[in-house]
Coordinates of N, CA, C and O in Angstrom, one line a residue:
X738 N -63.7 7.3 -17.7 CA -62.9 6.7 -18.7 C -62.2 7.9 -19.5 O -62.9 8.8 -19.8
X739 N -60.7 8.0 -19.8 CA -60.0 9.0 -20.2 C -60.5 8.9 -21.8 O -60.9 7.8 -22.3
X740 N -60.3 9.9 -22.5 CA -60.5 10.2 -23.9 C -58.7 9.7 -24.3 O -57.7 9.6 -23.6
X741 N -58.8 9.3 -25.7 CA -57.5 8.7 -26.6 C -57.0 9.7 -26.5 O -55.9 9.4 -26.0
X742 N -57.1 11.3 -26.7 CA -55.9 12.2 -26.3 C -55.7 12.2 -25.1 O -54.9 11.3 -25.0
X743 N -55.9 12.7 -23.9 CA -55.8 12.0 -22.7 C -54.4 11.2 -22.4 O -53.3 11.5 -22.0
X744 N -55.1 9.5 -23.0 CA -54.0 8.7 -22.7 C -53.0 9.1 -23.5 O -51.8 8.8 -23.1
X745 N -53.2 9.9 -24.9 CA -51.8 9.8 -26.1 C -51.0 10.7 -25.0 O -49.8 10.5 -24.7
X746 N -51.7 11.8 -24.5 CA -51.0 13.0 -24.1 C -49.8 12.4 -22.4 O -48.7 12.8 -22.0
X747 N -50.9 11.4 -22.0 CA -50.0 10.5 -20.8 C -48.4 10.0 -21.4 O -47.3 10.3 -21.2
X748 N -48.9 9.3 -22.0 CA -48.0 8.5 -23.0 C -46.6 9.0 -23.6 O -45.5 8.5 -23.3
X749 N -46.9 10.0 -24.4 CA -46.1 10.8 -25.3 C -45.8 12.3 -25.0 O -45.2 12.9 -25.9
X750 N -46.2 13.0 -23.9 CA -46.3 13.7 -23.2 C -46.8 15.1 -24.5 O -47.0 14.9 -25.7
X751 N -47.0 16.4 -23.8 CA -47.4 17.3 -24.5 C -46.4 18.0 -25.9 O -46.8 18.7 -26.8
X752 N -45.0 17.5 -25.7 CA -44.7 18.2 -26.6 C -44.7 17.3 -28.3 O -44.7 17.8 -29.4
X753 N -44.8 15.9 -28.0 CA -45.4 15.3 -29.2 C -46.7 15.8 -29.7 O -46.8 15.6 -30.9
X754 N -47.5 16.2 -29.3 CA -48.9 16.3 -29.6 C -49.0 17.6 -30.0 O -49.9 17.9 -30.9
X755 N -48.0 18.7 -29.4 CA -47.8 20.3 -30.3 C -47.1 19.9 -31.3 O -47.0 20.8 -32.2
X756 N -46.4 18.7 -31.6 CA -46.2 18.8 -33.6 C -44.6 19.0 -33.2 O -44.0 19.7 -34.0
X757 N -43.8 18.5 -32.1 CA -42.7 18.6 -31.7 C -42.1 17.3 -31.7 O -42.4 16.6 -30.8
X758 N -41.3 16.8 -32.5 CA -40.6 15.2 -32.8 C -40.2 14.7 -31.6 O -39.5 15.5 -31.0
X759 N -40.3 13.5 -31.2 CA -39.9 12.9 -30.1 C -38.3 13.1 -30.2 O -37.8 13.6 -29.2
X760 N -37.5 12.8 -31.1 CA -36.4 13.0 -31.3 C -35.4 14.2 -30.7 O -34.3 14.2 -30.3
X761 N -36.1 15.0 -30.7 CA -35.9 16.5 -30.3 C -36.0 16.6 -28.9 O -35.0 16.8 -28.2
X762 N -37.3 16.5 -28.6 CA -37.0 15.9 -26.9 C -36.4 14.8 -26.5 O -36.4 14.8 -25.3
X763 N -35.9 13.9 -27.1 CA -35.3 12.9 -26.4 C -33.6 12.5 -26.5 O -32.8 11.9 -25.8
X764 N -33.8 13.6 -28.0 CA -31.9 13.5 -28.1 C -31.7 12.6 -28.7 O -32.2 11.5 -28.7
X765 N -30.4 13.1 -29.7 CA -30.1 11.6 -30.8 C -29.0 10.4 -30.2 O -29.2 10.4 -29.0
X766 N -28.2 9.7 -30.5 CA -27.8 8.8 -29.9 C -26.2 8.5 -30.5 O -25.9 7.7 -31.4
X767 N -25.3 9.5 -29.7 CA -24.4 10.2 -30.3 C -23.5 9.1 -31.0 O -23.2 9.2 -32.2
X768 N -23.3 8.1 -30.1 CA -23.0 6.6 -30.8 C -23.3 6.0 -32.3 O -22.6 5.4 -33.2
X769 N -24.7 6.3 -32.2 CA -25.4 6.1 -33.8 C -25.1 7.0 -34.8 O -25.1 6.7 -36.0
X770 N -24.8 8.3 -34.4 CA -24.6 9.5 -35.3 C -23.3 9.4 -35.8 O -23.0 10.0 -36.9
X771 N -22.3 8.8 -35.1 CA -21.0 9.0 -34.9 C -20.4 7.3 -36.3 O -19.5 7.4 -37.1
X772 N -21.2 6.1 -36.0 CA -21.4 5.1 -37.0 C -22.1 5.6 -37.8 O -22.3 4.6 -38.5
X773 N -23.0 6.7 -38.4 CA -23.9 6.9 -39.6 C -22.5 7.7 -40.1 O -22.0 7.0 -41.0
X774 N -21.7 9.0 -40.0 CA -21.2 9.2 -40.5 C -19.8 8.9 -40.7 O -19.1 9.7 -41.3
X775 N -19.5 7.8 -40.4 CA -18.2 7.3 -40.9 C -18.6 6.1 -41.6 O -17.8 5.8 -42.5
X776 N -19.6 5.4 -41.6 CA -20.5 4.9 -42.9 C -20.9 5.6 -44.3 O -20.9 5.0 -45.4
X777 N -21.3 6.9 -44.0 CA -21.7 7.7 -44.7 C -19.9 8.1 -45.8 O -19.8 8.1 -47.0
X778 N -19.0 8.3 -45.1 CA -17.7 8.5 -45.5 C -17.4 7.2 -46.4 O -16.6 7.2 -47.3
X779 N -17.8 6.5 -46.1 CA -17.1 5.1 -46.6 C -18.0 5.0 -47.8 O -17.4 5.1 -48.9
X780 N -19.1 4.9 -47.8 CA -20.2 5.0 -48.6 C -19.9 5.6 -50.1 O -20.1 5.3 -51.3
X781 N -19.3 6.7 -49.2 CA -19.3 8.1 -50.7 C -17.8 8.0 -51.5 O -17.5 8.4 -52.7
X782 N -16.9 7.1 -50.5 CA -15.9 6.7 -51.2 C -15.6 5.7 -52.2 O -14.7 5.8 -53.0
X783 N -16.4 4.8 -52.2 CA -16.7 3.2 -52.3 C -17.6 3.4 -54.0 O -17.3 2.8 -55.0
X784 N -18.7 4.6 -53.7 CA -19.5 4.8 -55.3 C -19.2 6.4 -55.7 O -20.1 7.3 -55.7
X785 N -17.6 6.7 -56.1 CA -17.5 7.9 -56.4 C -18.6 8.5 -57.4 O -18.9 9.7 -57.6
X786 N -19.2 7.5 -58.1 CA -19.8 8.2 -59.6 C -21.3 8.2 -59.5 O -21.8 8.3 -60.5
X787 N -22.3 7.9 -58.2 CA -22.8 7.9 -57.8 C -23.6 9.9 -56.7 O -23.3 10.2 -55.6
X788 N -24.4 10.4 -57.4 CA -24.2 11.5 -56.5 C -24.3 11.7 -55.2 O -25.4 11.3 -54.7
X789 N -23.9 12.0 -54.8 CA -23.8 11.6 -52.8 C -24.9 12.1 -52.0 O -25.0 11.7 -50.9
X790 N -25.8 13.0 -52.5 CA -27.1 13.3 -52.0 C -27.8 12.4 -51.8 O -28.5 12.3 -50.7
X791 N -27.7 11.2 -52.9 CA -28.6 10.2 -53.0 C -27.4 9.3 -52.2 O -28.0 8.2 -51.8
X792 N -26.4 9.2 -51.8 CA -25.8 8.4 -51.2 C -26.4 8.5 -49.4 O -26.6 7.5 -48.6
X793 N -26.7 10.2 -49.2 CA -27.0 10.3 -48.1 C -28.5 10.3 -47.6 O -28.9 10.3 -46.4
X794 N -29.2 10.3 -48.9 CA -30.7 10.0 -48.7 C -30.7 8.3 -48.2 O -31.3 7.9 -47.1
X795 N -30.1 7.6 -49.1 CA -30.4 6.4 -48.5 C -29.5 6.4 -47.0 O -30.1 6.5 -45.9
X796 N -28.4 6.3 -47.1 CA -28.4 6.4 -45.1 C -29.1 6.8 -44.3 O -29.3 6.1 -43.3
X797 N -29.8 8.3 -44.4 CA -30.5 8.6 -43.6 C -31.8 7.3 -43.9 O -31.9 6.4 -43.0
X798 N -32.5 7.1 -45.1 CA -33.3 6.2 -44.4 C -33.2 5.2 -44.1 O -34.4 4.8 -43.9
X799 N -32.1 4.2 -43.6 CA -31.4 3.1 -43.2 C -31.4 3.8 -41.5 O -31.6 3.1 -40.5
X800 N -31.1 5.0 -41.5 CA -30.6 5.2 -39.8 C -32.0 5.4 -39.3 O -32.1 5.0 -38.1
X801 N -33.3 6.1 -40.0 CA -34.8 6.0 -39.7 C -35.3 4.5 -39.3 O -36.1 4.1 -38.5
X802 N -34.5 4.0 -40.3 CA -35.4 2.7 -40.0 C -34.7 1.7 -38.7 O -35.5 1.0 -38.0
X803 N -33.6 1.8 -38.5 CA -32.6 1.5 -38.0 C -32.9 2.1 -36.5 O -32.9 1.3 -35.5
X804 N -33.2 3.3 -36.2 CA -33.6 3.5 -34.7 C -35.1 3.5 -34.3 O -35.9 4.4 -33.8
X805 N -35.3 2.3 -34.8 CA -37.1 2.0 -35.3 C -36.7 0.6 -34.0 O -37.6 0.2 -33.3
X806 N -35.7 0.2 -34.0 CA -35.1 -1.2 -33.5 C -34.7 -1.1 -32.2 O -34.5 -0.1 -31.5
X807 N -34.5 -2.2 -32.1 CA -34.0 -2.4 -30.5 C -32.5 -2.4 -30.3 O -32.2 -1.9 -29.2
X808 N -31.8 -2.7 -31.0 CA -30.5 -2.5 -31.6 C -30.4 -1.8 -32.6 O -30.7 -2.7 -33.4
X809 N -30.3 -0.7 -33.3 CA -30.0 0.3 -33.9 C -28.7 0.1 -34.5 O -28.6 0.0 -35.7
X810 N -27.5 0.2 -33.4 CA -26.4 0.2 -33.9 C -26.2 -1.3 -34.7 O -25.7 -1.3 -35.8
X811 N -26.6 -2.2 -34.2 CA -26.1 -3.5 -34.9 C -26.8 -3.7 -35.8 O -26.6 -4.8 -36.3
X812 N -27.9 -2.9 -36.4 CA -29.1 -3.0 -37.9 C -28.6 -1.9 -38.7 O -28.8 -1.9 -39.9
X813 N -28.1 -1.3 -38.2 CA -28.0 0.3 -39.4 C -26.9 0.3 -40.5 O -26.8 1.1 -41.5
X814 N -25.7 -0.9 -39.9 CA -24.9 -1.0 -41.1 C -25.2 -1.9 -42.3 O -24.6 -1.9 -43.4
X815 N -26.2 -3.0 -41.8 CA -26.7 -3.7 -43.2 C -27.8 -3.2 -43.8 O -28.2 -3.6 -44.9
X816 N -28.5 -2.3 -42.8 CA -29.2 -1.0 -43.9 C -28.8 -0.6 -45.0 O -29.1 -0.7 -46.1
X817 N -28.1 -0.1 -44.2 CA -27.0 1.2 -45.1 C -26.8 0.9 -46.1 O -27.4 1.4 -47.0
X818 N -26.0 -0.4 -46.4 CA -25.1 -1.0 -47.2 C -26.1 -1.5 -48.5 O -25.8 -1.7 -49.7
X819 N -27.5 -1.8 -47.8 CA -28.9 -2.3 -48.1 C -29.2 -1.3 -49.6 O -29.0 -1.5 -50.9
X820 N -29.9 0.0 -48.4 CA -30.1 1.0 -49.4 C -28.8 1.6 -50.4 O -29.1 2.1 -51.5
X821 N -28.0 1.5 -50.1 CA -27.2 2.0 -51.1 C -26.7 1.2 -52.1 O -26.2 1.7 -53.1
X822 N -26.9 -0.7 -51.9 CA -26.8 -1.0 -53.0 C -28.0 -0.7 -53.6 O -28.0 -0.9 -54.9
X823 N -29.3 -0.3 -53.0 CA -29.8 -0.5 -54.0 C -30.0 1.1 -55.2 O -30.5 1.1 -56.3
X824 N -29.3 2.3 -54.4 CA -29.8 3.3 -55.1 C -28.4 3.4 -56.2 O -28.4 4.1 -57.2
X825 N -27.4 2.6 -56.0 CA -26.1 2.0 -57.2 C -26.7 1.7 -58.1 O -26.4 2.1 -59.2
X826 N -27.9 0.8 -57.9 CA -28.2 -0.3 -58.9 C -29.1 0.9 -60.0 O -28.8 1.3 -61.1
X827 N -30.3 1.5 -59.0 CA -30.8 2.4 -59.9 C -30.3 3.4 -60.8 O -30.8 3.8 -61.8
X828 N -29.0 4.0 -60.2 CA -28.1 5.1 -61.1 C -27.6 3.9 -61.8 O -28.3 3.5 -62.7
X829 N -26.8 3.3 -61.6 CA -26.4 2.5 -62.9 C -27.4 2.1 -64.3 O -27.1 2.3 -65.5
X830 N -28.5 1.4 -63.9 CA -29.7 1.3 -64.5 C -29.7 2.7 -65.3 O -29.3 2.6 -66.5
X831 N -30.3 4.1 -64.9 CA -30.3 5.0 -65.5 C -29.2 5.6 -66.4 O -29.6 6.1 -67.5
X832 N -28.0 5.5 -66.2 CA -27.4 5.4 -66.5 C -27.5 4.9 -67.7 O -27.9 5.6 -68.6
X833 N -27.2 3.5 -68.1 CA -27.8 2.8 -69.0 C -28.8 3.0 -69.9 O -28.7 2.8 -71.2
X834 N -30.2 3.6 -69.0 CA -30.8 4.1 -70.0 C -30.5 4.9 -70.7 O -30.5 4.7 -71.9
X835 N -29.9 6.4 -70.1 CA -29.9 7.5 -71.0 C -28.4 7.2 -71.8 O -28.1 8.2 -72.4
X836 N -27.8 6.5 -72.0 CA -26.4 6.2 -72.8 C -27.5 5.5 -74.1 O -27.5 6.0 -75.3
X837 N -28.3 4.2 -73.7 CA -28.7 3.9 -74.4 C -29.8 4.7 -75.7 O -30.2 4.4 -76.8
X838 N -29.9 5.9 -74.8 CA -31.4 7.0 -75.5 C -30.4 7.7 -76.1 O -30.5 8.1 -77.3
X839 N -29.5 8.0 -75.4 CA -28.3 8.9 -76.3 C -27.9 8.2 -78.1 O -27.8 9.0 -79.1
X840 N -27.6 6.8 -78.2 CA -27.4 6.2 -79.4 C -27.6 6.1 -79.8 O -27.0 6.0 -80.8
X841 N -29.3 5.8 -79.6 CA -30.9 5.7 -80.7 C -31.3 7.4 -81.2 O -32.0 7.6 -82.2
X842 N -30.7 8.3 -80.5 CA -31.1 9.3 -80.6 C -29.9 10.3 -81.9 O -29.9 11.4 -82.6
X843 N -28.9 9.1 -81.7 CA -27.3 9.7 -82.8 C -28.0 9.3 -84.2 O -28.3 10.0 -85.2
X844 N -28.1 8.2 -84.1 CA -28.5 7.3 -85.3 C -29.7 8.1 -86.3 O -30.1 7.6 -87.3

């Protein structure tokens, strides 16, 4: 009977198991990369006041989760659109707060 590394090592072959991302051996999916960043363009255009780090944090995790799927391309743009309304909401929110901490703070 094979040991669980054994089968992982069958499975996933040896360079997953030295700490080497599947990704890397297997190559990204130029199609996906090519819709993440003209998404990403649209994105940063759409919430100028929004800092775009955090515009690009949430895409990348929309495109993580997104080639988690069987369709990737046809999930990753209501990701996208997903996480980024939601990290709008939080800067605006913040936003809000510190304007509001600013006036309590005049007074």
């Amino acid at each position: 009977m094979k040991s669980l590394v054994e089968r992982a090592r069958e499975w996933e072959g040896e360079e997953e198991l030295r700490g080497e991302p599947a990704a890397s051996r297997w190559g990204s999916d130029p199609a996906l990369e090519d819709v993440r960043g003209r998404w990403l363009m649209t994105l940063k255009a759409c919430w100028p006041a929004v800092p775009a780090k955090m515009i690009e944090r949430a895409v990348g995790e929309a495109l993580a989760l997104a080639s988690c799927t069987i369709a990737p391309l046809l999930v990753f743009p209501a990701l996208a659109e997903e996480k980024v309304a939601e990290v709008v909401a939080w800067n605006e929110r913040q936003r809000r707060i510190l304007d509001r901490s600013c006036t309590l703070l005049a007074e």
